[in-house]
Amino acid sequence: MGFETADDAGVYRLNDRQSLVLTVDFFTPIVDDPYTFGQIAAANALSDIYAMGAEPLTALSICCFPIKELPPPVFTEMLKGGMEKIHEAGAALVGGHSVEDKELKLGFAVTGIVDNDKIVTNAGAQAGDRLVLTKPLGVGIITTALKSGKLTKEMIDRVSAVMTTLNKEAARAMVKHGAHAATDITGYGLMGHALEMARASGVALEFWASQVPYISEAKTFAQKGYITGGEKRNLDFVKKSLTKEGEIHDYHINILFDPQTSGGLLIAVASDKAEDLLKELQATGTGEASLIGRVTGKSEGTLILKG
Ligand code: CO
Ligand code: CO
């Protein structure tokens, strides 16, 4: 596909009919439980395959492990969690590589396959399209509060459930309803990834702040100042390309620019197909999927945020 549009994964054309889709992602733990961390790392790595409308085939694990500080069962539990998600995805864990390191890191390199005529990139959004987001935001804010020991068991379970949910059904639904463009929401936050889509597609994207779904505790924690360093970086990245209209609450800004781990898909779909897509998402376990904006027209890549 080339590197110019900063798409989620690399695409290698196999033949006239199909292409391989390749991606790699790894990071340090964001939850304490090793099994859950393994699930999150796998769901996050698989997500770039799903964002392009592909089906994952194989995965390889990448692990940096502090062998002197952590007991071996931590390693086993992490991989078990990862394997569970890879199997749920219908893919196979075929190998991997581990090295000793001071800091624990885990991730996966994933290969998927897609029909050439079904590849969804971030460059196809068209004027008039509706924008659908498939998972609630706020994961960065809430895991920052988690690091300060501010979360109850219920809150940890809630944020973990968001991160461990695969984008599998969301990807299938978007392909079925002929999505024009998609990307998954990770470190650049909703607004950062949206700007990449706007630039790649040559359009302006309008977002309705009050319609964007978020994990409810994210509002309170944002108001108490639990925001990540990444948020500021994301704001700086987007600032020059963003116009605000109406009154926008500070916590909405925190949430819209909050870096996500294993976030949902941002999908641009024809306006007459948006309702059917939403219904299908809600029926297939993506109950928090929401209509959050629209593509207003051609542009060099701009964002409009309405209160
Ligand atoms: Co991505
Ligand atoms: Co990625």
CSV table of C-alpha atoms and ligand atoms in Angstrom, one decimal:
chain,number,residue,atom,x,y,z
A,1,MET,CA,0.0,0.0,0.0
A,2,GLY,CA,3.0,2.3,0.5
A,3,PHE,CA,3.7,4.4,3.6
A,4,GLU,CA,2.3,7.7,2.5
A,5,THR,CA,-1.1,7.4,4.2
A,6,ALA,CA,0.1,6.0,7.6
A,7,ASP,CA,-2.3,3.1,7.4
A,8,ASP,CA,-2.6,0.5,10.2
A,9,ALA,CA,-0.8,-2.4,8.6
A,10,GLY,CA,1.4,-3.3,5.6
A,11,VAL,CA,-0.3,-4.9,2.7
A,12,TYR,CA,1.5,-7.4,0.3
A,13,ARG,CA,-0.4,-8.4,-2.8
A,14,LEU,CA,-0.2,-12.2,-3.2
A,15,ASN,CA,-2.1,-12.5,-6.5
A,16,ASP,CA,-5.1,-10.9,-8.4
A,17,ARG,CA,-7.4,-12.1,-5.7
A,18,GLN,CA,-5.8,-11.8,-2.3
A,19,SER,CA,-3.3,-9.8,-0.2
A,20,LEU,CA,-1.4,-10.5,3.1
A,21,VAL,CA,-1.8,-7.8,5.8
A,22,LEU,CA,1.1,-7.6,8.3
A,23,THR,CA,1.5,-5.7,11.6
A,24,VAL,CA,3.5,-5.8,14.8
A,25,ASP,CA,2.8,-4.1,18.2
A,26,PHE,CA,4.2,-4.5,21.7
A,27,PHE,CA,4.2,-2.5,24.9
A,28,THR,CA,4.6,-2.5,28.7
A,29,PRO,CA,1.9,-3.8,31.0
A,30,ILE,CA,-1.1,-1.5,31.7
A,31,VAL,CA,-2.9,-3.9,34.1
A,32,ASP,CA,-1.4,-6.0,36.9
A,33,ASP,CA,-2.9,-9.4,36.0
A,34,PRO,CA,-0.6,-11.2,33.5
A,35,TYR,CA,-3.4,-13.2,31.9
A,36,THR,CA,-5.4,-10.1,31.2
A,37,PHE,CA,-2.3,-8.2,29.9
A,38,GLY,CA,-1.7,-11.1,27.5
A,39,GLN,CA,-5.3,-10.8,26.2
A,40,ILE,CA,-5.0,-7.0,25.8
A,41,ALA,CA,-1.6,-7.3,24.0
A,42,ALA,CA,-3.1,-9.8,21.5
A,43,ALA,CA,-6.4,-7.9,21.0
A,44,ASN,CA,-4.4,-4.8,20.4
A,45,ALA,CA,-2.1,-6.4,17.8
A,46,LEU,CA,-5.0,-8.1,16.0
A,47,SER,CA,-6.8,-4.8,15.8
A,48,ASP,CA,-4.6,-3.4,13.0
A,49,ILE,CA,-5.5,-6.5,10.9
A,50,TYR,CA,-9.2,-5.9,11.6
A,51,ALA,CA,-9.0,-2.2,10.8
A,52,MET,CA,-8.1,-3.1,7.2
A,53,GLY,CA,-11.1,-5.5,6.9
A,54,ALA,CA,-8.8,-8.6,6.9
A,55,GLU,CA,-9.0,-11.9,8.8
A,56,PRO,CA,-6.0,-12.9,11.0
A,57,LEU,CA,-4.1,-16.1,10.1
A,58,THR,CA,-1.0,-16.3,12.3
A,59,ALA,CA,0.7,-14.6,15.2
A,60,LEU,CA,4.2,-14.6,16.6
A,61,SER,CA,4.8,-13.5,20.2
A,62,ILE,CA,7.5,-10.9,21.1
A,63,CYS,CA,8.4,-10.7,24.8
A,64,CYS,CA,11.0,-8.8,26.8
A,65,PHE,CA,11.1,-10.5,30.3
A,66,PRO,CA,12.9,-9.5,33.5
A,67,ILE,CA,13.9,-13.1,34.4
A,68,LYS,CA,15.6,-12.1,37.7
A,69,GLU,CA,12.6,-10.1,39.0
A,70,LEU,CA,9.5,-12.0,37.9
A,71,PRO,CA,8.6,-15.7,38.4
A,72,PRO,CA,8.2,-17.8,35.3
A,73,PRO,CA,4.4,-18.3,35.8
A,74,VAL,CA,3.9,-14.7,34.8
A,75,PHE,CA,5.3,-15.5,31.4
A,76,THR,CA,3.1,-18.5,31.0
A,77,GLU,CA,0.0,-16.7,32.1
A,78,MET,CA,0.6,-13.8,29.7
A,79,LEU,CA,1.0,-16.1,26.8
A,80,LYS,CA,-2.1,-18.1,27.8
A,81,GLY,CA,-4.1,-14.9,27.8
A,82,GLY,CA,-2.7,-13.9,24.4
A,83,MET,CA,-3.3,-17.4,23.0
A,84,GLU,CA,-6.9,-17.3,24.1
A,85,LYS,CA,-7.6,-14.1,22.1
A,86,ILE,CA,-5.6,-15.4,19.1
A,87,HIS,CA,-7.8,-18.5,19.1
A,88,GLU,CA,-10.9,-16.5,19.4
A,89,ALA,CA,-9.7,-14.6,16.4
A,90,GLY,CA,-9.5,-17.9,14.5
A,91,ALA,CA,-5.7,-17.5,14.1
A,92,ALA,CA,-2.8,-19.7,15.2
A,93,LEU,CA,0.1,-18.7,17.4
A,94,VAL,CA,3.0,-20.3,15.4
A,95,GLY,CA,6.0,-19.2,17.4
A,96,GLY,CA,7.8,-16.2,19.0
A,97,HIS,CA,10.9,-14.8,20.5
A,98,SER,CA,11.8,-13.7,24.0
A,99,VAL,CA,14.8,-11.8,25.4
A,100,GLU,CA,15.8,-10.8,28.9
A,101,ASP,CA,15.2,-7.2,29.6
A,102,LYS,CA,14.8,-4.9,32.7
A,103,GLU,CA,11.3,-4.0,31.7
A,104,LEU,CA,8.5,-6.4,30.8
A,105,LYS,CA,7.0,-6.0,27.3
A,106,LEU,CA,4.7,-8.2,25.3
A,107,GLY,CA,3.2,-8.0,21.9
A,108,PHE,CA,2.6,-9.9,18.7
A,109,ALA,CA,3.4,-9.8,15.0
A,110,VAL,CA,0.2,-10.8,13.2
A,111,THR,CA,-0.4,-11.8,9.6
A,112,GLY,CA,-3.8,-11.7,8.0
A,113,ILE,CA,-5.4,-12.2,4.7
A,114,VAL,CA,-8.0,-10.1,2.7
A,115,ASP,CA,-9.7,-10.2,-0.7
A,116,ASN,CA,-8.2,-7.3,-2.8
A,117,ASP,CA,-11.6,-5.8,-3.4
A,118,LYS,CA,-12.4,-5.8,0.3
A,119,ILE,CA,-9.4,-3.9,1.7
A,120,VAL,CA,-10.5,-1.0,3.9
A,121,THR,CA,-7.9,1.7,4.3
A,122,ASN,CA,-8.0,5.1,6.1
A,123,ALA,CA,-7.9,6.8,2.7
A,124,GLY,CA,-11.4,6.2,1.3
A,125,ALA,CA,-13.7,8.4,3.4
A,126,GLN,CA,-16.2,10.3,1.1
A,127,ALA,CA,-18.2,13.5,1.5
A,128,GLY,CA,-21.5,12.7,3.1
A,129,ASP,CA,-20.3,9.6,4.9
A,130,ARG,CA,-21.3,9.0,8.5
A,131,LEU,CA,-18.6,8.2,11.2
A,132,VAL,CA,-19.2,5.3,13.6
A,133,LEU,CA,-17.0,4.5,16.6
A,134,THR,CA,-17.2,0.9,17.9
A,135,LYS,CA,-15.8,1.1,21.4
A,136,PRO,CA,-16.1,3.7,24.2
A,137,LEU,CA,-13.0,6.0,24.9
A,138,GLY,CA,-11.3,6.8,28.2
A,139,VAL,CA,-9.0,3.8,28.6
A,140,GLY,CA,-5.8,6.0,28.9
A,141,ILE,CA,-7.4,8.2,31.6
A,142,ILE,CA,-8.7,5.2,33.6
A,143,THR,CA,-5.5,3.2,33.4
A,144,THR,CA,-3.7,6.3,34.6
A,145,ALA,CA,-6.0,6.3,37.7
A,146,LEU,CA,-5.3,2.5,38.0
A,147,LYS,CA,-1.6,3.2,38.3
A,148,SER,CA,-2.4,5.5,41.2
A,149,GLY,CA,-4.4,2.8,42.9
A,150,LYS,CA,-7.7,4.6,42.4
A,151,LEU,CA,-9.8,1.9,40.8
A,152,THR,CA,-12.3,-0.6,42.3
A,153,LYS,CA,-12.3,-4.2,41.1
A,154,GLU,CA,-15.4,-3.4,39.1
A,155,MET,CA,-13.7,-0.5,37.3
A,156,ILE,CA,-10.7,-2.6,36.5
A,157,ASP,CA,-12.9,-5.3,35.1
A,158,ARG,CA,-14.8,-2.8,33.0
A,159,VAL,CA,-11.8,-1.2,31.4
A,160,SER,CA,-10.2,-4.6,30.9
A,161,ALA,CA,-13.3,-5.8,29.1
A,162,VAL,CA,-13.1,-2.8,26.7
A,163,MET,CA,-9.5,-3.6,25.9
A,164,THR,CA,-9.8,-7.4,25.6
A,165,THR,CA,-12.8,-7.2,23.2
A,166,LEU,CA,-11.7,-8.1,19.7
A,167,ASN,CA,-12.6,-5.8,16.8
A,168,LYS,CA,-13.5,-9.0,14.9
A,169,GLU,CA,-17.3,-8.6,14.7
A,170,ALA,CA,-16.9,-4.9,14.1
A,171,ALA,CA,-14.6,-5.5,11.2
A,172,ARG,CA,-16.9,-8.1,9.6
A,173,ALA,CA,-19.9,-5.8,10.0
A,174,MET,CA,-18.1,-2.9,8.3
A,175,VAL,CA,-16.9,-5.0,5.4
A,176,LYS,CA,-20.5,-6.4,5.0
A,177,HIS,CA,-21.9,-2.9,4.9
A,178,GLY,CA,-19.3,-1.6,2.4
A,179,ALA,CA,-17.3,0.8,4.7
A,180,HIS,CA,-15.4,3.4,2.8
A,181,ALA,CA,-12.6,3.8,5.3
A,182,ALA,CA,-11.5,2.7,8.8
A,183,THR,CA,-8.8,2.9,11.3
A,184,ASP,CA,-8.4,1.6,14.9
A,185,ILE,CA,-8.0,4.0,17.7
A,186,THR,CA,-4.8,3.6,19.7
A,187,GLY,CA,-2.0,5.9,20.9
A,188,TYR,CA,-3.0,9.1,19.0
A,189,GLY,CA,-6.5,9.1,20.4
A,190,LEU,CA,-9.7,9.5,18.5
A,191,MET,CA,-8.7,12.9,17.2
A,192,GLY,CA,-5.2,12.0,16.2
A,193,HIS,CA,-6.3,8.9,14.2
A,194,ALA,CA,-9.2,10.9,12.8
A,195,LEU,CA,-6.8,13.5,11.5
A,196,GLU,CA,-4.7,10.8,9.8
A,197,MET,CA,-8.0,9.5,8.1
A,198,ALA,CA,-8.9,13.1,7.1
A,199,ARG,CA,-5.5,13.7,5.5
A,200,ALA,CA,-5.3,10.3,3.8
A,201,SER,CA,-8.8,10.7,2.4
A,202,GLY,CA,-8.5,14.4,1.6
A,203,VAL,CA,-11.6,15.4,3.5
A,204,ALA,CA,-12.9,17.3,6.6
A,205,LEU,CA,-14.4,15.2,9.4
A,206,GLU,CA,-16.9,16.7,11.8
A,207,PHE,CA,-17.4,15.2,15.3
A,208,TRP,CA,-20.3,15.7,17.7
A,209,ALA,CA,-18.6,15.7,21.1
A,210,SER,CA,-21.8,14.9,23.0
A,211,GLN,CA,-22.3,11.7,21.0
A,212,VAL,CA,-18.9,10.2,21.5
A,213,PRO,CA,-19.2,7.1,23.8
A,214,TYR,CA,-16.8,6.9,26.8
A,215,ILE,CA,-16.4,4.7,29.9
A,216,SER,CA,-18.4,6.8,32.5
A,217,GLU,CA,-15.6,7.0,35.1
A,218,ALA,CA,-13.3,8.7,32.5
A,219,LYS,CA,-15.2,12.0,33.0
A,220,THR,CA,-14.6,12.0,36.8
A,221,PHE,CA,-11.0,10.9,36.6
A,222,ALA,CA,-10.3,13.5,33.8
A,223,GLN,CA,-11.8,16.2,36.0
A,224,LYS,CA,-9.5,15.1,38.8
A,225,GLY,CA,-6.5,15.4,36.6
A,226,TYR,CA,-5.7,11.7,35.7
A,227,ILE,CA,-4.6,12.4,32.2
A,228,THR,CA,-1.7,10.8,30.3
A,229,GLY,CA,1.3,12.6,28.9
A,230,GLY,CA,0.2,11.3,25.5
A,231,GLU,CA,-2.9,13.5,25.5
A,232,LYS,CA,-0.8,16.7,25.3
A,233,ARG,CA,1.2,15.3,22.4
A,234,ASN,CA,-2.0,14.3,20.6
A,235,LEU,CA,-3.4,17.8,21.1
A,236,ASP,CA,-0.2,19.4,19.6
A,237,PHE,CA,-0.4,17.0,16.7
A,238,VAL,CA,-4.0,18.0,15.8
A,239,LYS,CA,-4.2,21.6,17.0
A,240,LYS,CA,-3.5,23.4,13.7
A,241,SER,CA,-6.0,21.3,11.8
A,242,LEU,CA,-8.9,21.6,14.3
A,243,THR,CA,-11.8,24.0,14.4
A,244,LYS,CA,-14.1,24.1,17.5
A,245,GLU,CA,-17.8,25.1,17.3
A,246,GLY,CA,-20.0,25.7,20.3
A,247,GLU,CA,-19.3,25.0,23.9
A,248,ILE,CA,-17.0,22.0,24.4
A,249,HIS,CA,-16.4,20.7,28.0
A,250,ASP,CA,-12.8,20.2,29.1
A,251,TYR,CA,-13.4,16.6,29.9
A,252,HIS,CA,-14.6,16.0,26.3
A,253,ILE,CA,-11.3,17.3,25.1
A,254,ASN,CA,-9.5,15.0,27.6
A,255,ILE,CA,-11.5,12.0,26.3
A,256,LEU,CA,-11.3,12.8,22.6
A,257,PHE,CA,-7.5,13.1,22.7
A,258,ASP,CA,-6.9,10.3,25.3
A,259,PRO,CA,-4.5,7.7,24.0
A,260,GLN,CA,-6.2,4.3,23.8
A,261,THR,CA,-4.9,0.8,24.0
A,262,SER,CA,-6.8,-1.8,21.9
A,263,GLY,CA,-9.4,0.8,21.1
A,264,GLY,CA,-12.4,0.4,18.7
A,265,LEU,CA,-12.7,1.1,15.0
A,266,LEU,CA,-13.5,4.5,13.5
A,267,ILE,CA,-15.5,3.7,10.4
A,268,ALA,CA,-16.6,6.0,7.5
A,269,VAL,CA,-19.7,4.5,5.9
A,270,ALA,CA,-22.2,5.8,3.3
A,271,SER,CA,-25.0,7.7,5.1
A,272,ASP,CA,-27.8,5.4,3.8
A,273,LYS,CA,-25.9,2.4,5.3
A,274,ALA,CA,-25.0,3.8,8.7
A,275,GLU,CA,-28.2,2.7,10.5
A,276,ASP,CA,-27.9,-0.9,9.2
A,277,LEU,CA,-24.2,-1.0,10.3
A,278,LEU,CA,-25.1,0.4,13.7
A,279,LYS,CA,-27.9,-2.2,14.2
A,280,GLU,CA,-25.6,-5.0,13.1
A,281,LEU,CA,-22.8,-3.8,15.5
A,282,GLN,CA,-25.2,-3.7,18.4
A,283,ALA,CA,-26.6,-7.1,17.6
A,284,THR,CA,-23.1,-8.7,17.4
A,285,GLY,CA,-21.8,-7.6,20.8
A,286,THR,CA,-20.6,-4.1,20.0
A,287,GLY,CA,-23.4,-2.5,22.0
A,288,GLU,CA,-21.6,0.8,22.6
A,289,ALA,CA,-21.1,1.5,18.9
A,290,SER,CA,-22.3,5.1,18.2
A,291,LEU,CA,-22.8,7.5,15.3
A,292,ILE,CA,-20.4,10.3,16.2
A,293,GLY,CA,-20.0,12.5,13.2
A,294,ARG,CA,-19.9,12.9,9.4
A,295,VAL,CA,-17.6,13.7,6.5
A,296,THR,CA,-18.4,17.2,5.5
A,297,GLY,CA,-16.5,17.6,2.2
A,298,LYS,CA,-13.1,17.8,0.5
A,299,SER,CA,-10.2,19.3,2.4
A,300,GLU,CA,-6.5,18.9,2.9
A,301,GLY,CA,-7.3,17.1,6.1
A,302,THR,CA,-9.2,19.0,8.8
A,303,LEU,CA,-11.3,18.3,11.8
A,304,ILE,CA,-14.3,20.1,13.1
A,305,LEU,CA,-15.4,19.5,16.7
A,306,LYS,CA,-19.0,20.5,17.7
A,307,GLY,CA,-20.2,20.8,21.2
B,1,CO,CO,-3.9,0.9,14.1
B,2,CO,CO,-0.6,-0.5,15.6
